[in-house]
Tab-separated table of C-alpha atoms in Angstrom:
chain	number	residue	atom	x	y	z
L	1	MET	CA	1.013	-38.341	2.746
L	2	GLN	CA	3.551	-39.306	0.214
L	3	SER	CA	7.149	-38.578	0.187
L	4	ALA	CA	7.399	-35.167	-1.412
L	5	PRO	CA	10.109	-33.884	-3.334
L	6	SER	CA	12.281	-31.350	-1.530
L	7	THR	CA	10.885	-28.091	-2.674
L	8	ARG	CA	7.359	-29.243	-1.519
L	9	ALA	CA	5.627	-27.356	1.004
L	10	GLY	CA	6.616	-28.126	4.388
L	11	SER	CA	9.865	-29.772	3.837
L	12	ARG	CA	11.824	-27.160	5.458
L	13	LEU	CA	11.647	-26.121	9.105
L	14	CYS	CA	11.503	-22.449	10.558
L	15	VAL	CA	15.091	-21.248	11.112
L	16	ARG	CA	13.857	-19.625	14.377
L	17	CYS	CA	11.943	-22.146	16.004
L	18	GLY	CA	13.475	-25.255	14.199
L	19	GLU	CA	10.079	-26.910	14.991
L	20	ARG	CA	7.420	-25.890	12.582
L	21	LYS	CA	7.160	-25.955	8.807
L	22	ALA	CA	8.370	-22.522	7.496
L	23	ALA	CA	5.587	-20.878	5.591
L	24	LEU	CA	7.280	-17.581	4.295
L	25	LYS	CA	10.453	-16.278	3.227
L	26	ARG	CA	10.978	-12.932	4.638
L	27	PRO	CA	12.066	-10.437	1.778
L	28	LYS	CA	14.048	-8.325	4.120
L	29	THR	CA	16.396	-11.189	5.650
L	30	LEU	CA	15.668	-14.000	2.949
L	31	GLU	CA	14.821	-16.222	6.407
L	32	GLN	CA	12.314	-18.731	6.161
L	33	ILE	CA	10.048	-18.782	8.994
L	34	CYS	CA	7.022	-20.390	10.347
L	35	ARG	CA	3.772	-18.512	10.645
L	36	GLU	CA	4.022	-18.167	14.480
L	37	CYS	CA	7.224	-16.754	14.370
L	38	PHE	CA	6.457	-14.593	11.444
L	39	TYR	CA	3.953	-12.977	13.769
L	40	VAL	CA	6.502	-12.537	16.536
L	41	VAL	CA	9.156	-10.837	14.431
L	42	PHE	CA	6.671	-8.740	12.408
L	43	GLU	CA	5.112	-7.214	15.620
L	44	ASP	CA	8.569	-7.041	17.365
L	45	GLU	CA	10.169	-5.072	14.502
L	46	ILE	CA	7.362	-2.781	14.443
L	47	HIS	CA	7.204	-2.116	18.127
L	48	ARG	CA	11.327	-1.807	17.954
L	49	THR	CA	10.615	0.997	15.363
L	50	ILE	CA	8.158	2.587	17.756
L	51	VAL	CA	10.412	2.418	20.694
L	52	ASP	CA	13.775	3.470	18.796
L	53	ASN	CA	12.161	6.451	17.270
L	54	CYS	CA	10.127	7.523	20.467
L	55	LEU	CA	7.000	8.002	18.121
L	56	PHE	CA	4.570	8.060	21.045
L	57	LYS	CA	4.390	9.121	24.779
L	58	PRO	CA	2.031	7.414	27.817
L	59	GLY	CA	-1.292	9.261	27.896
L	60	GLU	CA	-1.055	10.454	23.879
L	61	ARG	CA	-4.472	10.585	21.804
L	62	VAL	CA	-3.343	8.793	18.411
L	63	ALA	CA	-5.799	9.076	15.490
L	64	ILE	CA	-5.114	6.199	12.979
L	65	GLY	CA	-5.617	6.985	9.368
L	66	ALA	CA	-8.090	4.587	8.330
L	67	SER	CA	-8.736	3.828	4.655
L	68	GLY	CA	-10.047	0.153	4.820
L	69	GLY	CA	-7.224	-0.911	2.802
L	70	LYS	CA	-4.567	-3.484	3.800
L	71	ASP	CA	-1.950	-0.920	5.223
L	72	SER	CA	-4.353	0.912	7.550
L	73	THR	CA	-6.384	-2.101	8.515
L	74	VAL	CA	-3.134	-4.063	9.818
L	75	LEU	CA	-1.872	-0.808	11.320
L	76	ALA	CA	-4.919	-0.668	13.355
L	77	TYR	CA	-4.879	-4.131	14.299
L	78	VAL	CA	-1.008	-4.467	15.176
L	79	LEU	CA	-0.836	-0.832	17.108
L	80	SER	CA	-3.967	-2.087	19.242
L	81	GLU	CA	-2.213	-5.279	19.992
L	82	LEU	CA	0.978	-3.660	20.885
L	83	ASN	CA	-0.567	-0.858	22.915
L	84	ASN	CA	-2.001	-3.577	25.124
L	85	ARG	CA	0.989	-5.505	25.118
L	86	HIS	CA	3.646	-3.127	25.910
L	87	LYS	CA	1.293	-0.752	27.850
L	88	TYR	CA	2.161	2.215	25.585
L	89	GLY	CA	-0.952	3.885	27.293
L	90	LEU	CA	-2.335	5.469	24.193
L	91	ASP	CA	-5.885	6.246	23.438
L	92	LEU	CA	-6.359	5.086	19.889
L	93	PHE	CA	-8.812	6.457	17.288
L	94	LEU	CA	-9.897	5.484	13.715
L	95	LEU	CA	-10.043	8.452	11.359
L	96	SER	CA	-11.487	7.915	7.825
L	97	ILE	CA	-11.866	10.245	5.126
L	98	ASP	CA	-14.887	10.266	2.747
L	99	GLU	CA	-14.005	11.643	-0.386
L	100	GLY	CA	-17.469	11.002	-1.796
L	101	ILE	CA	-16.874	8.562	-4.500
L	102	THR	CA	-19.979	6.686	-5.092
L	103	GLY	CA	-19.489	2.826	-5.404
L	104	TYR	CA	-15.913	2.923	-3.926
L	105	ARG	CA	-15.190	5.000	-0.665
L	106	ASP	CA	-18.863	3.956	0.534
L	107	ASP	CA	-17.897	0.344	0.392
L	108	SER	CA	-14.466	0.752	1.851
L	109	LEU	CA	-15.845	2.804	4.733
L	110	GLU	CA	-18.335	-0.234	5.446
L	111	THR	CA	-14.989	-2.047	5.862
L	112	VAL	CA	-13.676	0.540	8.333
L	113	LYS	CA	-16.952	0.698	10.170
L	114	ARG	CA	-16.515	-3.353	10.812
L	115	ASN	CA	-12.897	-2.420	11.962
L	116	GLU	CA	-14.272	-0.298	14.621
L	117	ILE	CA	-16.603	-2.725	16.054
L	118	GLN	CA	-13.771	-5.629	15.516
L	119	TYR	CA	-10.833	-3.799	17.234
L	120	GLY	CA	-12.905	-1.570	19.501
L	121	LEU	CA	-11.542	1.758	18.378
L	122	PRO	CA	-13.751	4.690	18.158
L	123	LEU	CA	-14.275	5.749	14.463
L	124	LYS	CA	-14.402	9.367	13.090
L	125	ILE	CA	-15.516	10.016	9.553
L	126	VAL	CA	-14.700	13.692	7.669
L	127	SER	CA	-16.078	14.229	4.546
L	128	TYR	CA	-15.041	16.563	1.454
L	129	LYS	CA	-18.564	17.248	1.387
L	130	ASP	CA	-18.513	18.712	5.069
L	131	LEU	CA	-15.033	20.469	4.574
L	132	TYR	CA	-15.087	21.847	1.093
L	133	ASP	CA	-18.879	21.558	-0.041
L	134	TRP	CA	-17.307	19.406	-3.058
L	135	THR	CA	-17.399	15.797	-3.273
L	136	MET	CA	-15.101	14.013	-5.618
L	137	ASP	CA	-17.830	12.899	-7.889
L	138	ASP	CA	-18.509	16.975	-8.185
L	139	ILE	CA	-15.063	17.543	-8.682
L	140	VAL	CA	-14.535	14.855	-11.451
L	141	LYS	CA	-17.773	16.411	-13.167
L	142	ALA	CA	-16.118	19.584	-13.200
L	143	ILE	CA	-12.539	18.747	-14.410
L	144	GLY	CA	-12.890	15.215	-15.671
L	145	LEU	CA	-10.521	12.394	-15.019
L	146	LYS	CA	-7.307	13.879	-15.716
L	147	ASN	CA	-5.556	15.826	-12.608
L	148	ASN	CA	-8.673	14.670	-10.243
L	149	CYS	CA	-6.262	12.959	-8.212
L	150	THR	CA	-4.198	16.114	-7.640
L	151	PHE	CA	-7.495	17.674	-5.905
L	152	CYS	CA	-8.023	14.421	-4.031
L	153	GLY	CA	-4.403	14.107	-2.826
L	154	VAL	CA	-4.527	17.698	-1.448
L	155	PHE	CA	-7.806	17.805	0.046
L	156	ARG	CA	-7.159	14.190	1.855
L	157	ARG	CA	-3.978	15.568	3.341
L	158	GLN	CA	-5.785	18.549	4.887
L	159	ALA	CA	-9.016	16.834	5.556
L	160	LEU	CA	-6.872	14.150	8.039
L	161	ASP	CA	-5.432	17.048	9.828
L	162	ARG	CA	-8.988	19.022	10.192
L	163	GLY	CA	-10.141	15.349	11.322
L	164	ALA	CA	-7.469	14.951	13.878
L	165	ALA	CA	-8.132	18.500	15.022
L	166	LEU	CA	-11.754	17.600	15.795
L	167	LEU	CA	-10.534	14.497	17.591
L	168	LYS	CA	-8.123	16.415	19.635
L	169	VAL	CA	-5.464	13.954	19.029
L	170	ASP	CA	-1.651	14.586	19.680
L	171	LYS	CA	-0.501	12.413	16.538
L	172	ILE	CA	-1.676	10.718	13.584
L	173	VAL	CA	-0.342	7.359	12.190
L	174	THR	CA	-0.570	6.322	8.638
L	175	GLY	CA	0.120	2.883	7.022
L	176	HIS	CA	2.872	4.060	4.659
L	177	ASN	CA	5.107	1.087	4.422
L	178	ALA	CA	8.557	0.601	3.228
L	179	ASP	CA	7.747	0.144	-0.344
L	180	ASP	CA	5.562	3.236	-0.533
L	181	ILE	CA	8.752	5.236	0.889
L	182	ALA	CA	11.210	3.773	-1.353
L	183	GLU	CA	8.928	4.673	-4.225
L	184	THR	CA	8.451	8.220	-3.059
L	185	VAL	CA	12.337	8.455	-2.918
L	186	LEU	CA	12.674	7.472	-6.185
L	187	LEU	CA	9.768	9.913	-7.566
L	188	ASN	CA	11.355	12.671	-5.620
L	189	ILE	CA	14.973	11.958	-7.208
L	190	LEU	CA	13.278	11.737	-10.512
L	191	ARG	CA	11.315	14.789	-10.227
L	192	GLY	CA	14.384	16.715	-8.527
L	193	ASP	CA	12.108	17.892	-5.826
L	194	ILE	CA	14.817	18.633	-3.106
L	195	ALA	CA	12.303	19.882	-0.553
L	196	ARG	CA	10.397	16.670	-0.503
L	197	LEU	CA	13.381	14.509	-0.936
L	198	SER	CA	15.069	16.007	2.134
L	199	ARG	CA	11.790	15.009	4.424
L	200	CYS	CA	10.095	12.057	2.498
L	201	THR	CA	12.070	9.435	4.638
L	202	PHE	CA	11.295	11.095	7.967
L	203	ILE	CA	9.199	8.502	10.147
L	204	THR	CA	7.845	11.601	11.776
L	205	THR	CA	6.564	14.559	9.726
L	206	GLY	CA	4.905	17.997	10.572
L	207	GLU	CA	6.359	18.394	13.976
L	208	ASP	CA	6.293	21.981	13.039
L	209	GLY	CA	2.893	21.891	11.705
L	210	PRO	CA	-0.735	21.280	13.149
L	211	ILE	CA	-0.451	17.429	14.140
L	212	PRO	CA	2.691	15.326	13.672
L	213	ARG	CA	2.165	12.176	11.477
L	214	CYS	CA	4.155	9.054	12.133
L	215	LYS	CA	4.694	6.144	10.021
L	216	PRO	CA	5.125	2.827	12.247
L	217	PHE	CA	5.452	0.827	9.037
L	218	LYS	CA	8.350	2.970	7.647
L	219	TYR	CA	10.473	-0.253	7.549
L	220	THR	CA	7.761	-2.976	7.054
L	221	TYR	CA	7.479	-4.577	3.741
L	222	GLU	CA	4.299	-4.808	1.975
L	223	LYS	CA	4.830	-8.475	1.201
L	224	GLU	CA	4.602	-9.097	5.242
L	225	ILE	CA	1.689	-6.796	5.758
L	226	VAL	CA	-0.325	-8.619	3.109
L	227	MET	CA	0.871	-11.903	4.533
L	228	TYR	CA	0.150	-10.933	7.891
L	229	ALA	CA	-3.403	-9.876	6.895
L	230	TYR	CA	-4.056	-12.949	5.088
L	231	PHE	CA	-2.789	-15.450	7.981
L	232	LYS	CA	-4.546	-13.381	10.527
L	233	LYS	CA	-7.698	-13.238	8.224
L	234	LEU	CA	-8.315	-9.565	8.459
L	235	ASP	CA	-10.815	-7.967	6.893
L	236	TYR	CA	-9.730	-5.285	4.206
L	237	PHE	CA	-10.860	-3.781	1.041
L	238	SER	CA	-8.720	-3.619	-2.311
L	239	THR	CA	-10.356	-2.356	-5.032
L	240	GLU	CA	-8.553	0.640	-6.747
L	241	CYS	CA	-10.330	3.860	-7.015
L	242	ILE	CA	-12.496	4.242	-9.912
L	243	TYR	CA	-11.248	7.738	-11.077
L	244	SER	CA	-7.696	6.685	-11.208
L	245	PRO	CA	-7.919	2.959	-12.277
L	246	ASN	CA	-4.604	3.369	-13.725
L	247	ALA	CA	-2.869	4.764	-10.940
L	248	TYR	CA	-1.448	1.459	-9.718
L	249	ARG	CA	0.388	1.164	-13.062
L	250	GLY	CA	2.884	4.352	-11.644
L	251	PHE	CA	6.001	3.400	-13.396
L	252	ALA	CA	8.246	3.980	-9.943
L	253	ARG	CA	5.599	1.363	-8.229
L	254	GLU	CA	6.316	-1.351	-10.761
L	255	PHE	CA	10.342	-0.528	-10.748
L	256	ILE	CA	10.437	-0.948	-7.054
L	257	LYS	CA	8.511	-4.154	-7.371
L	258	ASP	CA	10.923	-5.326	-10.293
L	259	LEU	CA	14.018	-4.529	-7.873
L	260	GLU	CA	12.219	-6.248	-4.988
L	261	ARG	CA	12.109	-9.459	-7.132
L	262	MET	CA	15.839	-9.236	-8.151
L	263	ARG	CA	17.192	-8.344	-4.945
L	264	PRO	CA	14.602	-7.716	-1.889
L	265	ARG	CA	16.904	-5.793	0.389
L	266	ALA	CA	16.634	-2.855	-2.363
L	267	ILE	CA	13.644	-1.241	-0.772
L	268	LEU	CA	15.378	-0.837	2.529
L	269	ASP	CA	18.695	0.311	0.785
L	270	ILE	CA	16.519	2.748	-1.265
L	271	ILE	CA	15.263	4.186	2.022
L	272	THR	CA	18.705	4.477	3.560
L	273	SER	CA	20.048	6.279	0.509
L	274	GLY	CA	17.029	8.620	1.114
L	275	GLU	CA	17.969	9.115	4.666
L	276	ASN	CA	21.386	9.742	3.846
L	277	PHE	CA	20.873	12.542	1.376
L	278	ARG	CA	22.602	15.684	2.364
L	279	ILE	CA	21.198	18.849	0.792
L	280	SER	CA	23.584	21.892	0.486
L	281	THR	CA	22.975	24.440	3.383
L	282	THR	CA	23.038	27.052	0.380
L	283	THR	CA	19.868	25.547	-1.346
L	284	LYS	CA	16.660	27.512	-0.683
L	285	MET	CA	14.023	25.769	1.002
L	286	PRO	CA	10.507	26.968	0.988
L	287	GLU	CA	9.556	28.774	4.023
L	288	GLN	CA	6.614	27.546	5.826
L	289	GLY	CA	3.713	30.008	6.757
L	290	THR	CA	-0.001	29.824	7.036
L	291	CYS	CA	-2.721	30.276	4.577
L	292	GLU	CA	-4.351	33.449	4.727
L	293	ARG	CA	-7.668	32.447	4.313
L	294	CYS	CA	-7.831	29.205	6.439
L	295	GLY	CA	-4.856	29.373	8.507
L	296	TYR	CA	-3.484	26.037	7.208
L	297	ILE	CA	0.220	25.396	6.980
L	298	SER	CA	1.389	27.026	3.551
L	299	SER	CA	4.630	28.094	1.974
L	300	GLN	CA	2.298	30.539	-0.265
L	301	LYS	CA	-0.021	33.224	0.760
L	302	LEU	CA	-3.187	30.746	0.172
L	303	CYS	CA	-2.456	26.949	0.757
L	304	LYS	CA	-2.851	24.616	-2.038
L	305	ALA	CA	-6.468	23.481	-1.214
L	306	CYS	CA	-7.629	27.027	-1.163
L	307	VAL	CA	-6.065	27.677	-4.454
L	308	LEU	CA	-7.982	24.352	-6.043
L	309	LEU	CA	-11.234	25.301	-4.117
L	310	ASP	CA	-11.273	28.743	-5.428
L	311	GLY	CA	-10.795	27.616	-8.926
L	312	LEU	CA	-13.664	25.097	-8.456
L	313	ASN	CA	-15.869	27.736	-7.093
L	314	ARG	CA	-15.023	29.920	-9.646
L	315	GLY	CA	-15.958	27.381	-12.266
L	316	LEU	CA	-12.109	27.760	-13.593
L	317	PRO	CA	-11.052	24.135	-11.927
L	318	LYS	CA	-7.771	24.007	-13.788
L	319	LEU	CA	-6.587	27.086	-11.599
L	320	GLY	CA	-3.853	25.691	-9.390
L	321	ILE	CA	-2.941	22.645	-11.887
L	322	GLY	CA	0.230	23.309	-13.651
L	323	ARG	CA	3.950	24.539	-13.267
L	324	THR	CA	3.270	27.894	-12.003
L	325	THR	CA	2.323	26.226	-8.528
L	326	LYS	CA	5.099	23.708	-8.616
L	327	GLY	CA	6.558	23.530	-4.941
L	328	GLY	CA	3.161	24.738	-3.432
L	329	ALA	CA	3.025	23.361	0.367
L	330	GLY	CA	1.224	20.480	1.709
L	331	ALA	CA	1.457	19.570	5.309
L	332	ASP	CA	3.687	16.833	4.715
L	333	GLY	CA	6.635	15.706	2.819
L	334	ASN	CA	4.746	12.625	1.337
L	335	GLY	CA	4.170	13.490	-2.176
L	336	GLU	CA	2.871	10.022	-3.552
L	337	ARG	CA	-0.580	11.135	-5.068
L	338	PRO	CA	0.560	14.307	-6.868
L	339	GLY	CA	3.752	12.522	-7.896
L	340	LYS	CA	1.883	9.696	-9.322
L	341	GLN	CA	-0.088	12.387	-11.169
L	342	LYS	CA	2.876	14.008	-12.286
L	343	GLU	CA	4.719	10.689	-13.212
L	344	ARG	CA	1.749	9.395	-15.344
L	345	ASN	CA	2.108	12.428	-17.713
L	346	ARG	CA	5.823	12.037	-17.707
L	347	SER	CA	5.679	8.359	-18.730
L	348	SER	CA	2.778	8.820	-21.326
L	349	LEU	CA	5.251	11.658	-22.934
L	350	GLN	CA	8.292	9.150	-22.939
L	351	GLY	CA	5.881	6.734	-24.748
L	352	LYS	CA	7.004	3.715	-22.689
L	353	HIS	CA	3.690	3.474	-20.594
L	354	GLY	CA	5.752	3.731	-17.301
L	355	ASN	CA	7.304	0.523	-17.988
L	356	PHE	CA	11.130	-0.460	-17.922
L	357	ASP	CA	12.052	-3.670	-19.365
L	358	PHE	CA	14.973	-5.540	-18.078
F	1	MET	CA	-6.122	-32.512	-11.319
F	2	HIS	CA	-8.465	-30.867	-9.027
F	3	LEU	CA	-7.209	-27.370	-7.584
F	4	THR	CA	-8.747	-24.604	-5.632
F	5	LEU	CA	-7.562	-21.205	-6.490
F	6	GLU	CA	-8.275	-18.212	-4.587
F	7	PHE	CA	-7.566	-14.623	-5.874
F	8	GLY	CA	-7.411	-11.806	-3.425
F	9	GLY	CA	-5.914	-8.274	-2.997
F	10	GLY	CA	-7.935	-6.913	-5.857
F	11	LEU	CA	-6.907	-9.492	-8.370
F	12	GLU	CA	-10.310	-10.927	-8.298
F	13	LEU	CA	-11.480	-7.937	-10.261
F	14	LEU	CA	-9.534	-9.618	-13.330
F	15	LEU	CA	-11.893	-12.761	-13.247
F	16	GLU	CA	-15.436	-13.328	-14.507
F	17	LYS	CA	-17.734	-11.637	-12.103
F	18	SER	CA	-14.988	-10.715	-9.550
F	19	THR	CA	-15.000	-14.382	-8.182
F	20	LYS	CA	-12.471	-15.093	-5.449
F	21	VAL	CA	-12.419	-18.599	-5.421
F	22	HIS	CA	-12.392	-21.266	-8.132
F	23	LYS	CA	-12.521	-24.964	-8.163
F	24	VAL	CA	-10.978	-26.190	-11.065
F	25	ASP	CA	-10.091	-29.266	-12.856
F	26	CYS	CA	-6.925	-28.858	-15.073
F	27	GLN	CA	-3.825	-30.252	-16.195
F	28	PRO	CA	-1.237	-27.350	-15.626
F	29	THR	CA	1.676	-29.058	-17.508
F	30	MET	CA	3.676	-27.067	-20.059
F	31	ASP	CA	2.225	-29.139	-23.034
F	32	GLY	CA	-1.106	-29.727	-21.563
F	33	SER	CA	-0.554	-33.567	-21.685
F	34	GLU	CA	-1.434	-36.244	-19.059
F	35	GLY	CA	1.857	-37.276	-18.797
F	36	GLY	CA	4.211	-34.042	-17.921
F	37	LYS	CA	4.766	-32.724	-14.216
F	38	ALA	CA	2.157	-30.128	-12.916
F	39	THR	CA	4.235	-27.147	-12.208
F	40	MET	CA	2.993	-23.612	-11.082
F	41	LYS	CA	4.371	-22.284	-14.437
F	42	GLY	CA	2.099	-24.519	-16.299
F	43	LEU	CA	-0.592	-23.538	-13.931
F	44	LEU	CA	-0.160	-19.623	-14.513
F	45	SER	CA	-0.154	-20.203	-18.341
F	46	TRP	CA	-3.555	-22.034	-17.876
F	47	VAL	CA	-5.009	-19.302	-15.431
F	48	LYS	CA	-3.947	-16.764	-17.834
F	49	SER	CA	-5.862	-18.637	-20.815
F	50	ASN	CA	-8.813	-19.708	-19.029
F	51	LEU	CA	-9.592	-17.431	-16.145
F	52	ILE	CA	-8.183	-13.975	-16.622
F	53	LYS	CA	-10.741	-11.937	-18.367
F	54	GLU	CA	-9.264	-8.521	-18.581
F	55	ARG	CA	-5.925	-6.685	-17.885
F	56	PRO	CA	-3.697	-9.796	-17.791
F	57	GLU	CA	-0.797	-7.631	-17.411
F	58	MET	CA	-1.910	-7.301	-13.966
F	59	PHE	CA	-1.351	-11.221	-13.303
F	60	ILE	CA	1.655	-12.167	-15.484
F	61	LYS	CA	4.674	-10.565	-16.464
F	62	GLY	CA	6.783	-12.710	-18.752
F	63	ASP	CA	6.660	-16.426	-17.618
F	64	SER	CA	5.890	-15.264	-13.936
F	65	VAL	CA	3.243	-13.553	-12.006
F	66	ARG	CA	4.059	-9.776	-12.089
F	67	PRO	CA	5.948	-8.464	-9.394
F	68	GLY	CA	3.985	-7.637	-6.304
F	69	VAL	CA	1.532	-10.575	-6.701
F	70	LEU	CA	2.035	-13.003	-3.878
F	71	VAL	CA	1.663	-16.666	-4.518
F	72	LEU	CA	0.772	-19.169	-1.676
F	73	ILE	CA	0.539	-22.978	-2.284
F	74	ASN	CA	-1.283	-24.614	0.709
F	75	ASP	CA	-0.589	-21.388	2.715
F	76	CYS	CA	3.042	-21.672	2.103
F	77	ASP	CA	4.879	-18.951	0.297
F	78	TRP	CA	5.820	-20.321	-3.257
F	79	GLU	CA	9.256	-18.996	-2.758
F	80	LEU	CA	9.800	-21.782	-0.311
F	81	CYS	CA	8.150	-24.342	-2.720
F	82	GLY	CA	10.272	-23.830	-5.700
F	83	GLY	CA	8.559	-20.691	-7.462
F	84	LEU	CA	7.622	-21.455	-11.045
F	85	ASP	CA	8.947	-25.054	-10.521
F	86	ALA	CA	6.977	-25.834	-7.638
F	87	GLU	CA	5.224	-29.216	-8.439
F	88	LEU	CA	1.286	-29.436	-7.824
F	89	GLU	CA	-0.327	-32.262	-6.557
F	90	ASP	CA	-4.245	-33.266	-6.454
F	91	LYS	CA	-6.460	-31.142	-4.159
F	92	ASP	CA	-3.638	-28.188	-3.564
F	93	VAL	CA	-4.899	-24.809	-2.766
F	94	VAL	CA	-3.252	-22.108	-4.532
F	95	VAL	CA	-3.679	-18.450	-3.556
F	96	PHE	CA	-2.867	-15.314	-5.648
F	97	ILE	CA	-2.898	-11.880	-3.846
F	98	SER	CA	-1.800	-8.687	-5.462
F	99	THR	CA	-0.039	-5.895	-3.457
F	100	LEU	CA	-0.448	-3.643	-6.763
F	101	HIS	CA	-4.326	-2.761	-6.007
F	102	GLY	CA	-5.784	-0.765	-3.482
F	103	GLY	CA	-7.852	2.187	-2.307
């Protein structure tokens, strides 16, 4: 190999082992490390997060929310590895939701079925059709593309809880990563949603609800999840939902990525800011109760899913969409899907297509 | 110059027939001439002009890849190779992975 200029790959050594060529610049720390050291620090940081936050107890049954995408695939792989290595003593399951989107969810579920075999984790699939007698294909026919994400987000959160109850698990883990959480903090600030803002940084949510949810990747950067999946050649699915082809253009996500490019630490800093918000004790928070129709957690008489379902079944699908239901409860604080929906409307009103230029 | 380009994480959808791997013969210099240095900046311009069939804004922003798109040169993070100024050599493998797509 000819003598390479200093910027050529392989000319720098890993700052950790000092032996192998650096393969990656960590966004969190800006360290240049090799592939093998990257695996170690990536897995150890997640293990440290799990232990420091007491996410699990020995003997617990834990469902991994599995979409077939990169976050849940890496989560299933890493959690299985750590469970074996550190003897957490967990019974792990894969839990997938089939929204009934032809040409999209059926393909991504094939990925999860392969993961079931590759990782040796039993898979449970719960469908909207089984739970609500409506598929997303049906819902989009009834309501059109606008607002269908609201239905899907509400139904999915509840479906995950119902699936977890069927599996009789003690906890649900989701693959929400640091970038997702920073994005949610920003969205909730922009919407002035105090209730969600106070809990969107919690690593465990829903401890007062049916089944607690944990986010072991709370401090894990999306770049590292993708690099880990790439180096480990993990099998994941990455096509966007056909009913929200522009969802990825959400303004908050683009803003987060622009910030990350300028100052990668900003993602962790936004999470820290979110964690440190203090809500005045005089601020009224929605009270949690249960839906009088299905028993699911709700701060209103009817939970959001039943309101939406009622509208669908009555041929009034837009019932439940709009300002009057603002603040209607979901089970947890992650308002990512509804937030994206609202955010998209807001950005179109601004006429900026959700994009800030610097 | 012969390069192997790979698109993943959903970026392949922007390309013809959603093809992931492309073996190309190109001259990714800024002015396209034979004599200049082949750099990532030139390659991005070439890819945008020759391979991207839809939604180029999902791949390019300004002179660089859109934030959220990761780039590896011979399996090494391009941030360690000089980023836009990274020089390319014959038979290099360049991988682009989007973190922006996803179910």
